[in-house]
Coordinates of C-alpha atoms in Angstrom, one line a residue:
X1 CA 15.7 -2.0 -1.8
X2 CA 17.8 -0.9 -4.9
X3 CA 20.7 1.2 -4.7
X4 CA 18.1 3.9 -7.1
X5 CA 15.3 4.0 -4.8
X6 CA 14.7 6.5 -2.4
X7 CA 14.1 6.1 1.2
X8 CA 10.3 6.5 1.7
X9 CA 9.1 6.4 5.5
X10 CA 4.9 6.3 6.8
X11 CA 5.5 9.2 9.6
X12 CA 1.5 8.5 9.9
X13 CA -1.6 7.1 8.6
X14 CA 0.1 3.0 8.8
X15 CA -2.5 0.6 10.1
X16 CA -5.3 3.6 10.8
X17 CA -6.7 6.1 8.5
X18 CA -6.0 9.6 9.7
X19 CA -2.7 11.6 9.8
X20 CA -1.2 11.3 6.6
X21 CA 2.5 12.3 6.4
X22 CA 5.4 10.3 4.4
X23 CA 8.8 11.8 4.2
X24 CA 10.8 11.1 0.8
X25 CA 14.4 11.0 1.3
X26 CA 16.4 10.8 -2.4
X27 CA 20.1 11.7 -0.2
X28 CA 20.3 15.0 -2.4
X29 CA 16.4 15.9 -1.3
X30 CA 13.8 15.6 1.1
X31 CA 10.4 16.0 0.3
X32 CA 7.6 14.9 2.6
X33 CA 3.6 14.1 1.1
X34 CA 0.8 15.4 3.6
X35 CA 0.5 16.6 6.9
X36 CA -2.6 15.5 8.2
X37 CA -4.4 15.4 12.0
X38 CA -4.5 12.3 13.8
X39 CA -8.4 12.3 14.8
X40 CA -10.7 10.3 17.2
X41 CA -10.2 10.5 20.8
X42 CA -9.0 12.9 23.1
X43 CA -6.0 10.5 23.5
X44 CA -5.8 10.1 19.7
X45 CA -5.7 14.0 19.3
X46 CA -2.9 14.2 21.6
X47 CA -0.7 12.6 19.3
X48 CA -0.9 15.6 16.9
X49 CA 1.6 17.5 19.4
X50 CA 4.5 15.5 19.0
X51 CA 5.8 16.3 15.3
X52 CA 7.9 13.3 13.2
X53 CA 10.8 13.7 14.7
X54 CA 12.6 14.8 11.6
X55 CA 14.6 18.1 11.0
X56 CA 12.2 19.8 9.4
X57 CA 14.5 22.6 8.6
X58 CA 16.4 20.1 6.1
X59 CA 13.1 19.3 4.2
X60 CA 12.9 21.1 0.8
X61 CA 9.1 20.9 0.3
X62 CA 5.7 19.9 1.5
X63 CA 3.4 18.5 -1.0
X64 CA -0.2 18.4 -0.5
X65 CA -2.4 16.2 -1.9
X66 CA -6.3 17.3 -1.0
X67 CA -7.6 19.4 1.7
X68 CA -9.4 17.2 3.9
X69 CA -8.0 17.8 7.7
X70 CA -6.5 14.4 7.8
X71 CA -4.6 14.9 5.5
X72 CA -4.0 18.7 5.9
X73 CA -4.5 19.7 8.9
X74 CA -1.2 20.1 10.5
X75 CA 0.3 21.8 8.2
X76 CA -0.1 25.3 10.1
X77 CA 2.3 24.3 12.3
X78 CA 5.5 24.0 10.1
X79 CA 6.4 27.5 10.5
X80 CA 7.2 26.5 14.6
X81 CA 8.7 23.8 13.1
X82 CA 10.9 25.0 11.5
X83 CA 10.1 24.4 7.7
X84 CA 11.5 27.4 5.5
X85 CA 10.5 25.3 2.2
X86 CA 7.8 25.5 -0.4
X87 CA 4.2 24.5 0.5
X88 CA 3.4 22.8 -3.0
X89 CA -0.6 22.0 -3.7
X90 CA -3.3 22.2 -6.5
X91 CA -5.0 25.8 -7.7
X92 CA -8.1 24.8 -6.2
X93 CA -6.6 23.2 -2.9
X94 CA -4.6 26.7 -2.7
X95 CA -8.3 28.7 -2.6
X96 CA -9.3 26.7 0.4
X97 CA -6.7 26.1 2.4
X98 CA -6.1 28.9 4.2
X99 CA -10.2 29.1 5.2
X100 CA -9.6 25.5 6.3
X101 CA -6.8 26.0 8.7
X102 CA -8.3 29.4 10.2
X103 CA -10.9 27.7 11.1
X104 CA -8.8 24.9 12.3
X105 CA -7.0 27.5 14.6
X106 CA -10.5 28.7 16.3
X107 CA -11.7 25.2 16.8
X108 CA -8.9 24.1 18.7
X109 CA -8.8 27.7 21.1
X110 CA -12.9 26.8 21.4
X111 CA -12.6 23.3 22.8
X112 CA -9.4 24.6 24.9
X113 CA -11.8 27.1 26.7
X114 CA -14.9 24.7 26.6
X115 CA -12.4 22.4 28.0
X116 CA -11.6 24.9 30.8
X117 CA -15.2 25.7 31.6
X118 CA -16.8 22.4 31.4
X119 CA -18.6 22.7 28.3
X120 CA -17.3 20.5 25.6
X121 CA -19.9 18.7 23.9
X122 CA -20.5 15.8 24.5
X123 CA -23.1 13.7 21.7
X124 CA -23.7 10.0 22.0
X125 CA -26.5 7.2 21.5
X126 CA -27.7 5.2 25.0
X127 CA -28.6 1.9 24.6
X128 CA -30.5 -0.1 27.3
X129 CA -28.1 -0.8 30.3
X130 CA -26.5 2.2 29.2
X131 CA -26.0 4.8 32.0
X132 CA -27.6 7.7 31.2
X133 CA -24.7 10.1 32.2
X134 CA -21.3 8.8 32.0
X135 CA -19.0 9.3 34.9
X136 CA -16.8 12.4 35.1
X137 CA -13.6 11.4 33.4
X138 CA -10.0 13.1 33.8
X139 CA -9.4 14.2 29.9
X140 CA -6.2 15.9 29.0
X141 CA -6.8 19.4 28.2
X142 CA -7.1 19.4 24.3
X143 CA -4.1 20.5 22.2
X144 CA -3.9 23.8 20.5
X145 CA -1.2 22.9 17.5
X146 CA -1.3 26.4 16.3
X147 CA -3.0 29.8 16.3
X148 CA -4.0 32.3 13.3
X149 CA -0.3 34.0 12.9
X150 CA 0.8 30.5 12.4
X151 CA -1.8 30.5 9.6
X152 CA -0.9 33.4 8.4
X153 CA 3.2 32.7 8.5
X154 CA 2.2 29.5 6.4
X155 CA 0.3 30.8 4.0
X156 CA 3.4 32.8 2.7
X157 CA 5.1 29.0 1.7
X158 CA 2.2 28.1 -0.2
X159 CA 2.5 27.8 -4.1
X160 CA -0.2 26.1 -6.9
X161 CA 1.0 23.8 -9.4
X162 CA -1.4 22.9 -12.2
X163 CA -2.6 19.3 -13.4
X164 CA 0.1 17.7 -15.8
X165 CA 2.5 20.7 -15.3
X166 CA 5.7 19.6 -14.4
X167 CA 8.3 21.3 -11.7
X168 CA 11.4 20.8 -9.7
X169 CA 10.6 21.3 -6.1
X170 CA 13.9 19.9 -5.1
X171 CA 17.3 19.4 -6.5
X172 CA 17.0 16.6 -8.9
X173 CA 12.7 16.1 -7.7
X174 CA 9.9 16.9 -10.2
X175 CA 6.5 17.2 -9.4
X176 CA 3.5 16.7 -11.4
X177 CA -0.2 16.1 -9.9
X178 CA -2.4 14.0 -11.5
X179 CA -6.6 14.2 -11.0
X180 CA -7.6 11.8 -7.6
X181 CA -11.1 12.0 -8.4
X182 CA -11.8 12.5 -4.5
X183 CA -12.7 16.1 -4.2
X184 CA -12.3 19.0 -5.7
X185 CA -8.6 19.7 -6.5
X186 CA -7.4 16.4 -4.9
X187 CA -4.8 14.8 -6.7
X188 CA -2.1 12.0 -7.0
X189 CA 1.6 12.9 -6.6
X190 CA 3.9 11.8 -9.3
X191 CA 7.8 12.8 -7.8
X192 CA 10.2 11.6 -10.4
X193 CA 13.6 11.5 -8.6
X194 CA 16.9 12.0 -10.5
X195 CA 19.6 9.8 -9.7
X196 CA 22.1 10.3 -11.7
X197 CA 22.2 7.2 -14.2
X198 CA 20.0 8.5 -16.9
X199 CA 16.8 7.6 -15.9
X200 CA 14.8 9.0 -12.8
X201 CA 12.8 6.6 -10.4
X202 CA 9.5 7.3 -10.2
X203 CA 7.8 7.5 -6.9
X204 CA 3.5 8.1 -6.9
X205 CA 2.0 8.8 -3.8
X206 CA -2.2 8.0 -4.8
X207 CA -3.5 10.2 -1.8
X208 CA -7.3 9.5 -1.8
X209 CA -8.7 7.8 -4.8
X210 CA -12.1 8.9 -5.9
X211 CA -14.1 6.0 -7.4
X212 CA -14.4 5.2 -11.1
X213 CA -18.1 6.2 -11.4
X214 CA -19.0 9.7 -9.8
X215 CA -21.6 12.0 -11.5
X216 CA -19.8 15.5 -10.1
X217 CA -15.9 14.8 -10.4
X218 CA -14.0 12.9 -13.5
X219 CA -12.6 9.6 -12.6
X220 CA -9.1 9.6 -11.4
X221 CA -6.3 9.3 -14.1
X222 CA -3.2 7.8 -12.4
X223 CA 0.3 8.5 -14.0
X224 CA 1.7 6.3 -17.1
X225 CA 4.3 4.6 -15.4
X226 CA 5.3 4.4 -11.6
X227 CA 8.3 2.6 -10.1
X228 CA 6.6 2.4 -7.2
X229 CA 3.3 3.2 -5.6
X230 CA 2.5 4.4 -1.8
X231 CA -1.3 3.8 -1.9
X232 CA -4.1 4.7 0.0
X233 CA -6.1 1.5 1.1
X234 CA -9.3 3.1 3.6
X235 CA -12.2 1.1 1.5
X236 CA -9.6 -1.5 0.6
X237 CA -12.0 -4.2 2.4
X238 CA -14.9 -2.8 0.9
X239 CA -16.9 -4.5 -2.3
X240 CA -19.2 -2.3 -4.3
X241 CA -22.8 -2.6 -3.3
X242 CA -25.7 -3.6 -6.0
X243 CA -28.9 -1.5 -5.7
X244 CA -30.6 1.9 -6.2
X245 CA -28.1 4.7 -6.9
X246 CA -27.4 7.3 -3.9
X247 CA -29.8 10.0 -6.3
X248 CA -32.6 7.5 -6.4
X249 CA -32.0 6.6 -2.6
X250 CA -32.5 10.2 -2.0
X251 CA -35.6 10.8 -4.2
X252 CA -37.3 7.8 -2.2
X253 CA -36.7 9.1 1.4
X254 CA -37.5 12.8 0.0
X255 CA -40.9 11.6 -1.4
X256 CA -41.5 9.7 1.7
X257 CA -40.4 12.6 3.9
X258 CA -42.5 15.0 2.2
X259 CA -45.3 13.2 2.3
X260 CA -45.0 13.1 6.0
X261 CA -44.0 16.8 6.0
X262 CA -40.7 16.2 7.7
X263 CA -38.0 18.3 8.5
X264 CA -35.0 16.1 7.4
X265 CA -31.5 16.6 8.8
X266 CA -28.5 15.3 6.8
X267 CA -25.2 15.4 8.5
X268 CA -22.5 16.4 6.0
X269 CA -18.9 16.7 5.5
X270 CA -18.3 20.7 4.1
X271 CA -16.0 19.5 1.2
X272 CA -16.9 16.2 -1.1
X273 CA -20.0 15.1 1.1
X274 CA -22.0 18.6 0.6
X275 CA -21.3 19.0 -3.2
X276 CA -22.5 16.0 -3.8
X277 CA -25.7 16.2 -2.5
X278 CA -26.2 19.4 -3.4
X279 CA -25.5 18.5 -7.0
X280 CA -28.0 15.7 -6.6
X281 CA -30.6 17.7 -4.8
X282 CA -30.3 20.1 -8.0
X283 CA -30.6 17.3 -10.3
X284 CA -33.8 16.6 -8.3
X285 CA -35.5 20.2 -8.2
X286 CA -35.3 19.8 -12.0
X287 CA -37.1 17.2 -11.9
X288 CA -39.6 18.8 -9.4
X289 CA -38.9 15.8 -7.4
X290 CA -38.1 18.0 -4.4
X291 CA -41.9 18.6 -3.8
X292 CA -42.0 21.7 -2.4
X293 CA -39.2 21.4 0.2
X294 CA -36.4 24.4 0.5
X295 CA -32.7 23.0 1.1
X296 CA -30.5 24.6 3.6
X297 CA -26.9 24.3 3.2
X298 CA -26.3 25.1 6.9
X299 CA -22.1 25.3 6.8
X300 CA -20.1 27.9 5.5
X301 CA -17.6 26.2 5.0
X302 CA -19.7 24.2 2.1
X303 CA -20.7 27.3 1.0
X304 CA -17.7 28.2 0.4
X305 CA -16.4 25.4 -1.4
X306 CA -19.9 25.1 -3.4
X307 CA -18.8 28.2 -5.3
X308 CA -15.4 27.3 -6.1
X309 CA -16.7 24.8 -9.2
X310 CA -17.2 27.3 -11.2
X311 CA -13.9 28.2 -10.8
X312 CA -11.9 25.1 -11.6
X313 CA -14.1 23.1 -14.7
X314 CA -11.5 20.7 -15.5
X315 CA -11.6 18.2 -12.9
X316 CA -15.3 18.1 -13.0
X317 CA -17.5 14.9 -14.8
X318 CA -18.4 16.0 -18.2
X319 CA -22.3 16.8 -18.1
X320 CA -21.2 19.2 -15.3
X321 CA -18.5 20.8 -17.0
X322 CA -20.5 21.2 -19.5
X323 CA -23.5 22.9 -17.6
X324 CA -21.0 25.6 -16.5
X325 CA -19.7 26.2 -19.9
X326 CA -23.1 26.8 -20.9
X327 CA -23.4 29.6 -18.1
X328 CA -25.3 27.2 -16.2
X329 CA -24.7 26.9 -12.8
X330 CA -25.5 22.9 -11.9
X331 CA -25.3 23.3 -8.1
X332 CA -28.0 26.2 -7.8
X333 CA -31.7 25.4 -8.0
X334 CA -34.1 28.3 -6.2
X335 CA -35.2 26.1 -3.5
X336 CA -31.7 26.0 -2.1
X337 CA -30.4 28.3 0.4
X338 CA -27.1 29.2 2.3
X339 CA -26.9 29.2 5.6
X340 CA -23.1 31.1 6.9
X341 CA -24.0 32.0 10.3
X342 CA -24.8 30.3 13.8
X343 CA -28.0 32.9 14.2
X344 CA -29.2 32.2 10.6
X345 CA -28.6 28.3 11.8
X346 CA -30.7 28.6 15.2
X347 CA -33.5 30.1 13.0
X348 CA -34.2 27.0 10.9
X349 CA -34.2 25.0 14.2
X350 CA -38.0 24.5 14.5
X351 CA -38.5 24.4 10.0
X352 CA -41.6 22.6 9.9
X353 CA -40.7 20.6 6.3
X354 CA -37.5 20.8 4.1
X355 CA -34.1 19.9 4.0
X356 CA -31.2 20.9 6.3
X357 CA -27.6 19.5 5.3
X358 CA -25.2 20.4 8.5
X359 CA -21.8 20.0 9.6
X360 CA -20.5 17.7 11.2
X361 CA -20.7 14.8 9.4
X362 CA -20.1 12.3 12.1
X363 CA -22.6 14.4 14.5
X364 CA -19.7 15.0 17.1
X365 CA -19.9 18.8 17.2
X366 CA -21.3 21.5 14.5
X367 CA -25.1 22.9 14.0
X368 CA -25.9 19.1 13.8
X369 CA -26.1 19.1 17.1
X370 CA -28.4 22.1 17.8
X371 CA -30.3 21.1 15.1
X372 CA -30.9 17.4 17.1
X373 CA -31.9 19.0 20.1
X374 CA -34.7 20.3 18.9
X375 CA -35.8 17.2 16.5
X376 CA -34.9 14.3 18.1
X377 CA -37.9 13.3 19.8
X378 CA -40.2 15.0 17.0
X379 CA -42.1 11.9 14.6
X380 CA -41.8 14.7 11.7
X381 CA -38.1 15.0 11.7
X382 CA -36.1 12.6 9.9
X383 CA -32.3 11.6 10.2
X384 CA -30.8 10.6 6.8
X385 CA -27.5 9.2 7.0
X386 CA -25.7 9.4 4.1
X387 CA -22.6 7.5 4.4
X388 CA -19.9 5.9 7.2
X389 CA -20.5 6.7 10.9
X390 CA -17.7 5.5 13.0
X391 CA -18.8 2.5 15.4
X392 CA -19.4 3.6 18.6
X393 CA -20.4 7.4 17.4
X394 CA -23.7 9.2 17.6
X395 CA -24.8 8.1 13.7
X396 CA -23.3 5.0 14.6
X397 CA -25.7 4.0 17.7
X398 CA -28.8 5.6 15.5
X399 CA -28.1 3.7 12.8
X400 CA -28.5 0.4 14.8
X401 CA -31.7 1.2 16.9
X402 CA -30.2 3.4 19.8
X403 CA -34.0 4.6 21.9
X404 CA -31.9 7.6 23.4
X405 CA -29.1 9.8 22.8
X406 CA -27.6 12.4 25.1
X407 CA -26.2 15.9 23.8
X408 CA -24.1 17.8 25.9
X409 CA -26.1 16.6 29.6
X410 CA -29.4 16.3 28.3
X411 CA -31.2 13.3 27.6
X412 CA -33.4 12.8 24.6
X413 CA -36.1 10.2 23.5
X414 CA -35.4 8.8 19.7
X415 CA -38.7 9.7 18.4
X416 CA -38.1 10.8 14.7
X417 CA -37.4 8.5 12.1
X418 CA -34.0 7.4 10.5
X419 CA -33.0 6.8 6.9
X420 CA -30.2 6.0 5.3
X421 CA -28.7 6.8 1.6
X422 CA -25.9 4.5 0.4
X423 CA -23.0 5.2 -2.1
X424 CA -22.3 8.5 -1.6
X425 CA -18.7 8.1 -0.1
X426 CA -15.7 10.1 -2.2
X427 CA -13.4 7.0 -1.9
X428 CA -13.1 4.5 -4.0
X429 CA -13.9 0.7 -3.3
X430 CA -11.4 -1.9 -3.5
X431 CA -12.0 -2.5 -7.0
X432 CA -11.3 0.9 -8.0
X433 CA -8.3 1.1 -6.0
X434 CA -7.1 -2.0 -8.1
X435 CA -8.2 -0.8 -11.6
X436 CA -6.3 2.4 -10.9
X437 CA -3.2 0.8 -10.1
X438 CA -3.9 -2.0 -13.4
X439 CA -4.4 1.2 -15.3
X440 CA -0.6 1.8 -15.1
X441 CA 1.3 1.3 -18.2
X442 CA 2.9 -1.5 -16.2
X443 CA 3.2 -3.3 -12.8
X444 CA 5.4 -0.8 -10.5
X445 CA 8.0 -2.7 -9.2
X446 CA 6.5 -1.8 -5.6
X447 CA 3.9 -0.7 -3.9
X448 CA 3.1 0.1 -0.6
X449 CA 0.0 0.6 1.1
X450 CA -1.0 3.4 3.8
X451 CA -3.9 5.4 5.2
X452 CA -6.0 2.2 5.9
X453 CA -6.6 0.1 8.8
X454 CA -4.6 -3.9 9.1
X455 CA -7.6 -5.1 8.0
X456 CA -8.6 -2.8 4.9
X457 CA -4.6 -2.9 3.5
X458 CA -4.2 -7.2 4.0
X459 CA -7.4 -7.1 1.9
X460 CA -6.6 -5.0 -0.5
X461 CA -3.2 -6.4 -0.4
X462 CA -4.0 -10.1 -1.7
X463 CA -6.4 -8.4 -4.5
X464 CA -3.6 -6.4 -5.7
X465 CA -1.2 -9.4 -5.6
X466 CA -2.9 -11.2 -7.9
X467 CA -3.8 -8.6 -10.2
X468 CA -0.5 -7.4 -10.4
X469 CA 2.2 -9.9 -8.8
X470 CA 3.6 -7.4 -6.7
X471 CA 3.8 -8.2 -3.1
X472 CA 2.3 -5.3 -1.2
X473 CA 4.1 -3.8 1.9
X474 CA 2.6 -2.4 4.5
X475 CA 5.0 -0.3 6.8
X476 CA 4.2 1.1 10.0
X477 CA 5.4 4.2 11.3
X478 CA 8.6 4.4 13.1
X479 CA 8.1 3.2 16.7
X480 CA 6.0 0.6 15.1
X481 CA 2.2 0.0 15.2
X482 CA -0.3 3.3 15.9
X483 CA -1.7 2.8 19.4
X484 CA -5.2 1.9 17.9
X485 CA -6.7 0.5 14.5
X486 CA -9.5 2.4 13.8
X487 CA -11.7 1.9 11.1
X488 CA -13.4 4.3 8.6
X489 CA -12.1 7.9 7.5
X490 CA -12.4 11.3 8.6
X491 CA -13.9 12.5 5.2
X492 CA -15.9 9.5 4.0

């Protein structure tokens, strides 16, 4: 390493995809990139109570980079740990934050008293040989990182830093943010470091890379120049995929489901996944391709992020920027309707046709779940997946012919149909993830890869190599390799 470079060390998210955290150490500052939850297992989970074991008093700032939990999501507990810095994020990211990590805090006091009581949910797909209860198993009781005050206390650190606008955040660190392309507000971290000689090394941390092509955000612009690069690799094995476009995908099953007069249940991510079909379903009722069928945006947490693009226009794709400049409003059409409560929820439950987008978006918890129990062994309900399930999950085992399923102690006969719709994931493919680094100005003279499984970084790694001639390096966190490689991403 060069006498210039700063010390830059994966605290998480090295050799798996969730948990994002990288301390910055220039000597004179210390400035660490996300804070994110470790998800998956119980086990997994578990590893969100132990903190890096840095002094987190001696850290001048936090940077975030986008507000999905896995990157985000630990951040309300820097206040116990001691962090008296600055919180430093996009305006939009600043709007939702604090809505996210509230409702962080009441999840994780739910499953502590589900926990307690016996009630957790419990969703997942039984094939034959399968037992059709699983034995009783010993969990740990699951961790509660923090608790509203905590929320509250870290909302107080919390400042906004515009696109392109430059700031020191730490003696002799300047931050600029540069559009990711991901979701809305996500960005790219540019932290030029000053060291004294003249000329400041420039470190970029990517975060999540949108992908090139992407009808409701603009493409991500990376920095000019970048000494070196800590990229995100999660679809770093993945090629792009010839065919119909997600929209026409979803005009097919819709057509198909109407026809039928289906109730159709989409399991959605709140922020990225819901916008973008909403957008598309809009794009659709103008084209009075929805036949008839109302859309329920049952989440209000994608509610709430819904409205926030009128808001914040300039990191949106041009024909929808353009549609809100026009007082248009490109994510409303009157067939849709929002859904912010669990008793407005449990009223759609038996909707004879129409749409119903629902959290969660891997079908582990959420209205998803009620909304299963009473269509899974309908013929006129349909399942459309839209996007990655995690292998051995509940979308996971329906995707590949599961003939049961089994939500919290009851068992249910797969009787309704299931369709998929590809290409609607807000990361970008390996390709993308190269052309955004060959978009630099020139080659950094390192880059090194995080947030990806082994797999998806060596992949991306040898791509990069020869598109660049930079040998990649890909770090693990300090104690070595993460437990587990798991594959996918938390916010696909």
């Amino acid at each position: 390493m060069s006498q210039r470079d700063p010390a830059i060390t994966l605290l998480g998210a090295a050799g798996e995809v969730t948990g994002s955290c990288t301390l910055l150490d220039t000597g004179a500052a210390r400035v660490v990139v996300d804070f994110g939850l470790i998800q998956g297992s119980i086990h997994d989970e578990l590893r969100n109570r132990d903190a890096p074991a840095i002094d987190w008093g001696s850290v001048d700032a936090v940077v975030l980079t986008h507000v999905h939990v896995d990157h985000c999501g630990r951040l309300g507990m820097l206040p116990k740990l001691g962090f008296r810095g600055t919180i430093w994020m996009t305006p939009p990211s600043e709007r939702l934050i604090i809505k996210i990590l509230r409702g962080s805090a009441s999840l994780q006091q739910t499953r502590k008293v589900e926990w307690r009581d016996g009630t957790a949910p419990i969703a997942r797909a039984i094939f034959p040989g399968d037992p059709d209860h699983l034995p009783e198993e010993d969990d740990p009781e699951p961790p509660v990182l923090f608790v509203n005050r905590d929320v509250s206390e870290t909302g107080h650190l919390i400042r906004s830093a515009n696109f392109g606008e430059r700031l020191e955040i730490a003696p002799g660190v300047r931050l600029r943010f540069h559009p990711a392309g991901h979701v809305l507000g996500a960005a790219s971290v540019e932290l030029a470091c000053g060291n004294g000689d003249g000329r400041d090394t420039v470190v970029v941390f990517s975060g999540d890379i949108g992908p090139q092509h992407n009808v409701l955000l603009a493409p991500p612009r990376p920095p000019e120049r970048a000494d070196i690069v800590v990229l995100e690799s999660t679809n770093g094995s993945r090629e792009h995929v010839t065919g119909p476009d997600a929209e026409e995908q979803l005009e097919a099953a819709l057509a198909l489901a109407a026809g039928r007069k289906e109730r159709v249940l989409v399991p959605t991510f709140a922020i990225g996944r819901a916008q973008q079909l909403v957008y598309r379903l809009a794009r659709l009722a103008r084209r009075n391709a929805l036949h008839g069928m109302n859309v329920y945006l049952d989440s209000t947490m994608a509610v709430r992020a819904t409205e926030q693009f009128q808001h914040f226009r300039d990191g949106l794709a041009p024909e929808v920027r353009a549609a809100y400049d026009r007082g248009e409003n490109p994510m409303h059409f009157p067939q849709l309707h929002y859904l912010t409560s669990r008793e407005q929820s449990l009223k759609i439950a038996d909707l004879k046709a129409g749409v119903i987008l629902c959290g969660a978006g891997f079908m582990d918890a959420g209205p998803i779940l009620h909304h299963l129990v009473r269509g899974i062994e309908r013929d006129n309900v349909r399942i459309l997946l839209a996007g990655y399930h995690p292998k051995g999950g509940l979308g996971d085992g329906l995707r590949h012919g599961a003939p049961r399923i089994e939500i919290n102690g009851g068992i249910y006969d797969v009787r309704c149909q299931v369709s998929e719709v590809q290409g609607l994931s807000g990361h970008g493919e390996r390709e993308d993830l190269v052309a955004w680094v060959r978009s630099m100005r020139e080659p950094p003279r390192r880059i090194i890869l995080n947030h990806g499984t082994d797999a998806a970084r060596e992949r991306l790694a040898a791509d990069l190599e020869t598109a660049t001639g930079v040998r990649c390096e890909l770090p693990y966190p300090p104690g070595g390799r993460p437990p587990h490689d798991r594959g996918g991403s938390a916010d696909e």
